[in-house]
Amino acid sequence: DIQMTQSPSSLSASVGDRVTITCRASQSISNYLSWYQQTPGKAPKLLIYGASNLQSGVPSRFSGSGSRTDFTLTITSLQPEDFATYYCQQSYTTPYTFGQGTKLEIK
Amino acid sequence: QLQLQESGPGLVRPSETLSLTCTVSGGSVSSSYYWGWIRQPPGKGLEWIANVYHTGSTSYNPSLKSRVTISIDTSKNQLSLRLSSAIAADTAVYYCARQGGDYARPPFDYWGQGTLVTVSS
């Protein structure tokens, strides 16, 4: 299985801040990497696919980059609704695997 | 707008079979997409269980493969999950989701709200 490792596991930030979350794959996954946002009690929501493609309806303050094994999710100008848990996921091969999550909290 | 809704028993006894259904509305399970199940134990991360293509072709997580069956019912526009010999570690919120979008090896773009299944005597 391909292991996905996110860092940090948790992060404190303030409204208006810029934050970056990283995701590392245990082997090359080309750009088959997605990012999801999950708030408590809700299903994950797709933010980014193909490492850098913004899903329709997602604000442009979210962006993704990277390829092969190293990827980043950047959120510029944090809004109150952005405080959530973020997961990366590889769709390069089955079994599809997710990172362990990064919890973004309000400072 | 595509909507997915999971349903099934909220409590399953150990060693019994966990059975869930996902009803799709606003779209068809017969369309050219993969449909899957993902679970999340309380307070933990996400685990992909299985997916099924509209043709009925399936793929399973090897960690669960011996106990899992996924299928689609085009007449009811549903997908189903069966997990046999349930154990406490199967306690989780179970999500159904579509893999879609105009992209090779697509992401999970639509999700159900999830249903909590507890395995306990």
XYZ file of N, CA and C in Angstrom:
684
model
N 0.836 -1.190 0.000
C 0.000 0.000 0.000
C 0.878 1.249 0.000
N 0.370 2.314 -0.629
C 1.068 3.596 -0.611
C 0.700 4.338 0.661
N 1.711 4.701 1.435
C 1.464 5.456 2.675
C 1.481 6.954 2.386
N 0.505 7.650 2.941
C 0.407 9.088 2.812
C 0.652 9.708 4.191
N 1.628 10.574 4.289
C 1.998 11.171 5.570
C 1.825 12.673 5.503
N 0.976 13.204 6.343
C 0.718 14.644 6.388
C 1.491 15.285 7.524
N 1.861 16.530 7.322
C 2.442 17.315 8.406
C 2.038 18.779 8.248
N 1.794 19.467 9.384
C 1.778 18.873 10.716
C 0.483 18.106 10.970
N 0.375 17.439 12.102
C -0.869 16.771 12.471
C -1.895 17.775 12.978
N -1.408 18.852 13.550
C -2.297 19.927 13.981
C -1.583 21.257 13.809
N -2.399 22.289 13.711
C -1.873 23.599 13.364
C -2.800 24.654 13.940
N -2.234 25.641 14.614
C -3.021 26.759 15.119
C -2.714 28.000 14.297
N -3.758 28.696 13.898
C -3.579 29.896 13.087
C -4.715 30.867 13.363
N -4.550 32.062 12.870
C -5.541 33.118 13.077
C -6.236 33.459 11.772
N -7.414 34.030 11.898
C -8.131 34.514 10.710
C -7.231 35.497 9.969
N -7.141 35.306 8.661
C -6.299 36.155 7.838
C -4.923 35.590 7.552
N -4.530 34.563 8.313
C -3.211 33.954 8.115
C -3.162 33.143 6.826
N -1.941 32.876 6.411
C -1.671 31.936 5.314
C -1.092 30.669 5.944
N -1.628 29.508 5.557
C -1.119 28.254 6.106
C -0.812 27.274 4.983
N 0.133 26.391 5.269
C 0.510 25.355 4.311
C 0.547 24.013 5.012
N -0.061 23.036 4.389
C -0.073 21.653 4.881
C 0.633 20.800 3.837
N 1.474 19.903 4.300
C 2.200 19.065 3.352
C 1.745 17.616 3.442
N 1.931 16.921 2.345
C 1.548 15.510 2.230
C 2.646 14.815 1.441
N 3.146 13.731 1.981
C 4.207 12.990 1.315
C 3.748 11.561 1.065
N 3.945 11.095 -0.156
C 3.611 9.719 -0.524
C 4.846 8.836 -0.409
N 4.627 7.579 -0.069
C 5.743 6.650 0.126
C 6.360 6.201 -1.199
N 5.685 6.490 -2.311
C 6.233 6.261 -3.638
C 5.577 7.250 -4.590
N 6.104 7.356 -5.776
C 5.557 8.321 -6.723
C 4.097 8.007 -7.061
N 3.270 9.045 -7.005
C 1.860 8.925 -7.384
C 1.529 9.894 -8.519
N 2.573 10.313 -9.251
C 2.393 11.307 -10.305
C 1.685 12.530 -9.698
N 0.548 12.920 -10.251
C -0.202 14.031 -9.649
C -1.598 13.590 -9.216
N -1.741 12.283 -8.935
C -3.055 11.763 -8.548
C -3.281 11.939 -7.055
N -3.390 13.194 -6.669
C -3.489 13.570 -5.273
C -4.649 14.542 -5.103
N -5.490 14.251 -4.132
C -6.627 15.122 -3.829
C -6.544 15.593 -2.389
N -7.193 16.729 -2.132
C -7.306 17.277 -0.791
C -8.783 17.416 -0.430
N -9.103 17.086 0.813
C -10.473 17.174 1.317
C -10.483 17.967 2.623
N -11.604 18.621 2.851
C -11.849 19.349 4.094
C -12.993 18.676 4.823
N -12.829 18.445 6.108
C -13.895 17.834 6.895
C -14.134 18.630 8.173
N -15.380 19.012 8.388
C -15.784 19.649 9.639
C -16.515 18.621 10.485
N -16.560 18.837 11.806
C -17.134 17.816 12.700
C -18.556 17.411 12.319
N -18.774 16.104 12.247
C -20.091 15.581 11.951
C -20.484 15.622 10.487
N -19.572 16.052 9.634
C -19.873 16.178 8.201
C -18.995 15.251 7.372
N -19.448 14.995 6.152
C -18.639 14.224 5.226
C -17.489 15.079 4.698
N -16.419 14.452 4.289
C -15.346 15.206 3.634
C -15.859 15.914 2.381
N -15.221 17.043 2.095
C -15.576 17.840 0.923
C -14.341 17.968 0.050
N -14.482 17.669 -1.232
C -13.354 17.754 -2.145
C -12.971 19.207 -2.402
N -11.684 19.506 -2.218
C -11.171 20.852 -2.478
C -10.329 20.904 -3.748
N -9.392 20.001 -3.839
C -8.378 19.994 -4.885
C -8.245 18.579 -5.430
N -8.125 18.437 -6.753
C -7.835 17.150 -7.348
C -6.727 17.317 -8.380
N -6.102 16.203 -8.719
C -4.982 16.308 -9.659
C -3.878 17.204 -9.142
N -3.719 17.214 -7.842
C -2.687 17.978 -7.115
C -2.909 19.478 -7.104
N -3.456 20.031 -8.195
C -3.521 21.489 -8.265
C -4.812 22.033 -8.869
N -5.760 21.172 -9.176
C -7.010 21.618 -9.793
C -8.061 21.918 -8.729
N -8.566 23.136 -8.768
C -9.560 23.561 -7.787
C -10.927 23.008 -8.170
N -11.561 22.300 -7.246
C -12.902 21.777 -7.491
C -13.884 22.939 -7.657
N -14.848 22.755 -8.524
C -15.852 23.787 -8.763
C -16.515 24.226 -7.462
N -16.621 25.522 -7.284
C -17.291 26.068 -6.112
C -16.393 26.299 -4.912
N -15.151 25.846 -4.986
C -14.210 26.025 -3.871
C -13.525 27.383 -4.003
N -13.457 28.144 -2.927
C -12.847 29.481 -3.011
C -11.401 29.443 -3.484
N -11.008 30.499 -4.172
C -9.672 30.545 -4.773
C -8.559 30.735 -3.750
N -8.901 30.943 -2.491
C -7.850 31.037 -1.469
C -7.213 29.662 -1.197
N -7.858 28.627 -1.676
C -7.293 27.276 -1.583
C -6.481 26.989 -2.852
N -5.295 26.446 -2.680
C -4.500 26.033 -3.824
C -3.649 24.826 -3.462
N -3.302 24.060 -4.478
C -2.486 22.883 -4.266
C -1.343 22.841 -5.263
N -0.272 22.183 -4.852
C 0.872 22.037 -5.738
C 1.596 20.742 -5.410
N 2.538 20.392 -6.293
C 3.364 19.226 -6.058
C 3.194 18.159 -7.116
N 4.074 17.186 -7.056
C 4.012 16.039 -7.962
C 4.900 14.934 -7.424
N 4.692 13.769 -7.939
C 5.423 12.559 -7.551
C 5.198 12.219 -6.078
N 6.018 12.674 -5.172
C 5.853 12.272 -3.772
C 5.545 13.408 -2.802
N 5.723 14.648 -3.213
C 5.585 15.761 -2.276
C 4.554 16.774 -2.757
N 3.616 17.062 -1.871
C 2.467 17.900 -2.216
C 2.178 18.887 -1.092
N 1.582 20.014 -1.470
C 1.193 20.999 -0.469
C -0.197 21.529 -0.758
N -0.891 21.844 0.322
C -2.154 22.568 0.278
C -1.907 23.901 0.968
N -2.231 24.965 0.291
C -2.057 26.301 0.860
C -3.404 26.991 0.943
N -3.650 27.605 2.067
C -4.841 28.426 2.261
C -4.373 29.828 2.575
N -4.716 30.763 1.729
C -4.352 32.162 1.968
C -5.527 32.855 2.636
N -5.229 33.796 3.475
C -6.243 34.590 4.147
C -7.337 33.722 4.767
N -6.963 32.973 5.803
C -7.884 32.057 6.479
C -9.184 32.749 6.886
N -10.278 32.037 6.633
C -11.594 32.499 7.050
C -12.100 31.606 8.186
N -13.057 32.089 8.986
C -13.533 31.284 10.118
C -14.016 29.894 9.721
N -14.613 29.787 8.535
C -15.141 28.493 8.101
C -14.052 27.515 7.648
N -12.804 27.964 7.577
C -11.706 27.096 7.128
C -11.132 26.248 8.253
N -11.547 26.523 9.487
C -10.994 25.755 10.604
C -11.686 24.393 10.617
N -10.913 23.399 10.275
C -11.431 22.068 9.992
C -10.253 21.109 9.958
N -10.538 19.848 9.599
C -9.484 18.866 9.403
C -9.326 18.617 7.911
N -8.078 18.543 7.464
C -7.774 18.377 6.054
C -7.071 17.031 5.826
N -7.495 16.373 4.758
C -6.926 15.073 4.400
C -6.425 15.095 2.959
N -5.283 14.470 2.727
C -4.860 14.193 1.363
C -5.212 12.737 1.044
N -5.311 12.437 -0.243
C -5.683 11.087 -0.678
C -5.075 10.812 -2.042
N -4.495 9.623 -2.193
C -3.950 9.264 -3.503
C -4.937 8.356 -4.240
N -5.099 8.651 -5.535
C -5.943 7.807 -6.383
C -5.102 7.174 -7.492
N -3.793 7.092 -7.252
C -2.890 6.515 -8.252
C -3.153 5.023 -8.427
N -3.381 4.368 -7.291
C -3.616 2.928 -7.343
C -4.410 2.488 -6.123
N -5.134 1.402 -6.278
C -5.813 0.819 -5.126
C -4.843 -0.051 -4.332
N -4.992 -0.156 -3.020
C -6.027 0.510 -2.229
C -5.763 2.001 -2.105
N -6.801 2.794 -2.416
C -6.669 4.231 -2.232
C -6.368 4.500 -0.755
N -5.505 5.449 -0.491
C -5.116 5.725 0.883
C -5.159 7.208 1.166
N -5.448 7.515 2.419
C -5.562 8.885 2.898
C -4.426 9.186 3.869
N -4.074 10.460 3.961
C -3.206 10.894 5.039
C -3.958 10.822 6.353
N -3.238 10.982 7.448
C -3.847 10.845 8.775
C -4.646 12.084 9.185
N -4.534 13.138 8.414
C -5.294 14.346 8.696
C -4.474 15.423 9.370
N -4.833 16.666 9.093
C -4.244 17.840 9.753
C -5.385 18.665 10.305
N -5.406 18.843 11.603
C -6.462 19.619 12.238
C -6.016 21.072 12.340
N -6.756 21.942 11.705
C -6.465 23.373 11.701
C -7.364 24.048 12.727
N -6.738 24.601 13.743
C -7.487 25.204 14.839
C -7.255 26.698 14.916
N -8.188 27.367 15.554
C -8.086 28.813 15.733
C -7.121 29.120 16.873
N -6.194 30.021 16.621
C -5.241 30.423 17.651
C -5.927 31.418 18.604
N -28.827 17.988 -8.921
C -27.693 17.839 -8.023
C -27.657 16.399 -7.512
N -26.514 15.765 -7.675
C -26.359 14.391 -7.217
C -26.400 14.328 -5.697
N -27.141 13.367 -5.169
C -27.203 13.157 -3.725
C -27.067 11.676 -3.429
N -26.351 11.364 -2.354
C -26.167 10.001 -1.912
C -26.626 9.906 -0.463
N -27.323 8.840 -0.136
C -27.867 8.675 1.205
C -27.648 7.244 1.684
N -26.859 7.102 2.739
C -26.611 5.776 3.313
C -27.748 5.375 4.253
N -27.988 4.086 4.330
C -28.977 3.573 5.276
C -28.582 2.166 5.709
N -29.052 1.805 6.901
C -28.760 0.482 7.435
C -28.810 0.493 8.947
N -28.666 -0.664 9.563
C -28.711 -0.761 11.016
C -27.586 0.023 11.678
N -27.917 0.692 12.768
C -26.903 1.434 13.495
C -26.133 0.565 14.478
N -26.666 -0.618 14.751
C -26.027 -1.532 15.708
C -25.959 -2.923 15.099
N -24.780 -3.484 15.136
C -24.554 -4.834 14.618
C -23.862 -5.648 15.696
N -24.303 -6.887 15.880
C -23.671 -7.747 16.878
C -22.361 -8.309 16.340
N -21.387 -8.499 17.204
C -20.129 -9.134 16.757
C -20.402 -10.469 16.085
N -19.655 -10.745 15.033
C -19.709 -11.945 14.203
C -20.840 -11.910 13.170
N -21.745 -10.928 13.289
C -22.813 -10.820 12.297
C -22.343 -10.013 11.078
N -23.229 -9.909 10.093
C -22.888 -9.192 8.864
C -23.452 -7.777 8.881
N -22.573 -6.842 8.613
C -22.939 -5.433 8.513
C -23.389 -5.187 7.072
N -24.614 -4.690 6.918
C -25.151 -4.451 5.576
C -25.633 -3.015 5.450
N -25.138 -2.327 4.450
C -25.508 -0.936 4.213
C -25.932 -0.731 2.762
N -26.811 0.236 2.575
C -27.276 0.609 1.251
C -27.052 2.092 1.055
N -26.716 2.470 -0.154
C -26.569 3.871 -0.527
C -27.508 4.150 -1.693
N -28.460 5.028 -1.458
C -29.417 5.380 -2.507
C -28.949 6.643 -3.206
N -28.870 6.567 -4.515
C -28.391 7.683 -5.328
C -29.584 8.387 -5.968
N -29.617 9.692 -5.847
C -30.651 10.481 -6.512
C -30.004 11.625 -7.281
N -30.693 12.080 -8.308
C -30.130 13.139 -9.138
C -29.072 12.635 -10.103
N -28.957 11.337 -10.227
C -27.994 10.722 -11.118
C -28.216 9.232 -11.149
N -27.444 8.519 -11.936
C -27.637 7.089 -12.109
C -26.369 6.316 -11.803
N -26.522 5.197 -11.078
C -25.371 4.337 -10.821
C -24.933 3.631 -12.102
N -25.763 3.717 -13.139
C -25.423 3.106 -14.422
C -24.517 4.004 -15.262
N -24.319 5.231 -14.830
C -23.443 6.131 -15.571
C -21.984 5.738 -15.345
N -21.107 6.235 -16.174
C -19.714 5.774 -16.220
C -18.855 6.365 -15.108
N -19.154 5.922 -13.896
C -18.390 6.352 -12.743
C -18.099 5.140 -11.851
N -17.115 5.322 -10.982
C -16.897 4.386 -9.897
C -17.681 4.881 -8.687
N -18.209 3.936 -7.935
C -18.943 4.226 -6.704
C -18.262 3.448 -5.578
N -18.087 4.108 -4.441
C -17.298 3.447 -3.409
C -17.825 3.640 -2.006
N -17.179 2.909 -1.099
C -17.440 3.027 0.332
C -16.133 3.377 1.050
N -16.237 4.292 1.977
C -15.128 4.739 2.802
C -15.639 4.779 4.238
N -14.796 4.421 5.199
C -15.243 4.475 6.592
C -14.285 5.277 7.455
N -14.794 5.696 8.610
C -14.021 6.533 9.523
C -14.365 6.156 10.955
N -13.496 5.433 11.634
C -13.743 5.143 13.056
C -13.837 6.443 13.853
N -14.587 6.429 14.938
C -14.759 7.663 15.736
C -13.427 8.293 16.117
N -13.265 9.556 15.771
C -12.062 10.304 16.115
C -10.826 9.942 15.316
N -10.996 9.133 14.273
C -9.840 8.700 13.503
C -9.940 9.112 12.033
N -9.019 8.617 11.212
C -8.948 9.005 9.811
C -9.817 8.146 8.900
N -9.630 8.370 7.604
C -10.465 7.761 6.577
C -9.807 6.517 5.987
N -10.630 5.508 5.746
C -10.148 4.255 5.167
C -11.036 3.866 3.988
N -10.435 3.722 2.826
C -11.176 3.256 1.648
C -11.454 1.761 1.780
N -12.697 1.375 1.512
C -13.095 -0.026 1.657
C -13.144 -0.734 0.311
N -13.862 -0.160 -0.631
C -14.077 -0.834 -1.906
C -14.716 0.120 -2.886
N -14.645 -0.215 -4.175
C -15.446 0.496 -5.154
C -15.953 -0.453 -6.225
N -16.933 0.033 -6.956
C -17.573 -0.738 -8.013
C -17.815 0.175 -9.200
N -17.526 -0.336 -10.396
C -17.772 0.435 -11.605
C -19.200 0.160 -12.067
N -19.709 0.981 -12.935
C -21.096 0.816 -13.382
C -21.314 -0.517 -14.088
N -20.241 -1.129 -14.558
C -20.331 -2.434 -15.213
C -20.441 -3.575 -14.208
N -20.178 -3.242 -12.935
C -20.170 -4.267 -11.898
C -18.780 -4.711 -11.500
N -17.772 -4.229 -12.197
C -16.383 -4.543 -11.853
C -16.043 -3.951 -10.483
N -15.354 -4.737 -9.645
C -15.108 -4.321 -8.273
C -13.627 -4.288 -7.932
N -13.322 -3.511 -6.880
C -11.982 -3.453 -6.327
C -12.102 -3.326 -4.813
N -11.264 -4.064 -4.082
C -11.376 -4.102 -2.628
C -10.050 -3.767 -1.955
N -10.165 -3.197 -0.747
C -8.992 -3.012 0.087
C -8.554 -4.402 0.568
N -7.303 -4.770 0.312
C -6.847 -6.105 0.723
C -7.024 -6.373 2.221
N -6.995 -5.311 3.022
C -7.128 -5.500 4.471
C -8.517 -5.987 4.865
N -9.491 -5.830 3.970
C -10.878 -6.201 4.267
C -11.448 -7.172 3.238
N -10.685 -7.444 2.203
C -11.223 -8.150 1.030
C -11.932 -9.454 1.359
N -11.416 -10.195 2.324
C -11.999 -11.503 2.622
C -13.385 -11.384 3.254
N -13.749 -10.185 3.716
C -15.020 -10.024 4.426
C -16.002 -9.107 3.721
N -15.588 -8.463 2.637
C -16.387 -7.398 2.040
C -16.961 -7.793 0.685
N -18.189 -7.347 0.443
C -18.800 -7.450 -0.874
C -19.474 -6.123 -1.196
N -19.164 -5.575 -2.363
C -19.797 -4.352 -2.844
C -20.554 -4.683 -4.117
N -21.692 -4.053 -4.311
C -22.480 -4.317 -5.509
C -23.340 -3.110 -5.844
N -23.821 -3.079 -7.067
C -24.764 -2.048 -7.467
C -26.050 -2.708 -7.948
N -27.155 -2.017 -7.730
C -28.470 -2.458 -8.172
C -29.024 -1.344 -9.055
N -28.928 -1.526 -10.343
C -29.344 -0.468 -11.254
C -30.847 -0.244 -11.219
N -31.612 -1.278 -10.920
C -33.074 -1.130 -10.880
C -33.515 -0.236 -9.732
N -32.756 -0.231 -8.647
C -33.092 0.600 -7.483
C -32.208 1.835 -7.391
N -31.217 1.949 -8.290
C -30.255 3.044 -8.266
C -29.528 3.104 -6.921
N -29.039 1.953 -6.516
C -28.382 1.846 -5.221
C -27.048 1.099 -5.333
N -26.186 1.371 -4.369
C -25.042 0.510 -4.176
C -25.106 -0.035 -2.760
N -24.495 -1.189 -2.566
C -24.599 -1.871 -1.291
C -23.225 -2.318 -0.808
N -23.137 -2.484 0.513
C -21.914 -2.970 1.145
C -22.302 -4.045 2.141
N -21.596 -5.145 2.107
C -21.748 -6.188 3.111
C -20.382 -6.494 3.687
N -20.305 -6.472 5.014
C -19.063 -6.763 5.734
C -19.379 -7.873 6.723
N -18.832 -9.040 6.463
C -19.160 -10.204 7.293
C -18.271 -10.277 8.531
N -18.684 -11.132 9.442
C -17.902 -11.397 10.668
C -17.480 -10.103 11.344
N -18.438 -9.229 11.598
C -18.139 -7.906 12.153
C -17.444 -8.008 13.509
N -16.508 -7.101 13.724
C -15.779 -6.992 14.988
C -15.866 -5.552 15.475
N -15.477 -5.338 16.717
C -15.577 -3.999 17.303
C -14.801 -2.960 16.490
N -13.704 -3.382 15.894
C -12.884 -2.454 15.098
C -13.593 -1.980 13.824
N -14.717 -2.605 13.481
C -15.504 -2.154 12.326
C -16.444 -1.010 12.691
N -16.499 -0.652 13.952
C -17.314 0.488 14.386
C -16.779 1.756 13.731
N -17.644 2.422 12.985
C -17.199 3.583 12.205
C -18.397 4.287 11.592
N -18.155 5.486 11.110
C -19.087 6.140 10.195
C -18.745 5.634 8.801
N -19.755 5.128 8.107
C -19.566 4.603 6.764
C -20.144 5.598 5.758
N -19.311 5.964 4.790
C -19.708 6.892 3.729
C -19.752 6.164 2.387
N -20.761 6.484 1.587
C -20.688 6.115 0.185
C -20.285 7.366 -0.596
N -19.627 7.168 -1.715
C -19.109 8.303 -2.466
C -18.961 7.933 -3.936
N -18.995 8.953 -4.766
C -18.762 8.762 -6.183
C -17.358 9.226 -6.535
N -16.697 8.453 -7.390
C -15.453 8.924 -7.979
C -15.814 9.504 -9.332
N -15.656 10.802 -9.474
C -16.106 11.403 -10.710
C -15.308 12.614 -11.115
N -15.778 13.206 -12.187
C -15.085 14.350 -12.730
C -14.351 13.970 -13.993
N -14.060 14.975 -14.773
C -13.406 14.765 -16.062
C -11.908 14.661 -15.839
N -11.511 13.584 -15.204
C -10.116 13.430 -14.814
C -9.810 11.947 -14.677
N -8.640 11.557 -15.162
C -8.232 10.162 -15.000
C -7.992 9.878 -13.530
N -8.329 8.682 -13.103
C -8.184 8.272 -11.694
C -8.808 9.343 -10.788
N -10.097 9.522 -10.913
C -10.761 10.674 -10.304
C -10.862 10.604 -8.788
N -11.091 11.759 -8.190
C -11.250 11.844 -6.736
C -12.686 11.491 -6.353
N -12.946 11.487 -5.052
C -14.306 11.307 -4.538
C -14.961 12.681 -4.506
N -15.821 12.934 -5.482
C -16.366 14.289 -5.601
C -17.738 14.473 -4.962
N -18.484 13.408 -4.786
C -19.767 13.476 -4.085
C -19.783 12.421 -2.984
N -20.245 12.840 -1.803
C -20.282 11.967 -0.641
C -21.676 11.955 -0.035
N -22.041 10.822 0.553
C -23.218 10.803 1.393
C -22.903 11.447 2.730
N -23.918 11.609 3.563
C -23.721 12.250 4.861
C -23.068 11.323 5.874
N -23.072 10.020 5.572
C -22.458 9.045 6.467
C -23.463 8.458 7.440
N -23.207 7.210 7.829
C -24.042 6.552 8.820
C -23.152 5.838 9.819
N -23.429 6.036 11.102
C -22.627 5.419 12.156
C -23.102 3.998 12.398
N -22.177 3.071 12.321
C -22.473 1.680 12.643
C -21.615 1.276 13.832
N -22.261 0.796 14.859
C -21.568 0.343 16.060
C -21.649 -1.176 16.134
N -20.502 -1.812 16.329
C -20.472 -3.259 16.490
C -20.305 -3.548 17.975
N -21.352 -4.079 18.571
C -21.343 -4.320 20.014
C -22.422 -5.325 20.364
N -22.164 -6.067 21.411
C -23.173 -7.014 21.882
C -24.103 -6.354 22.894
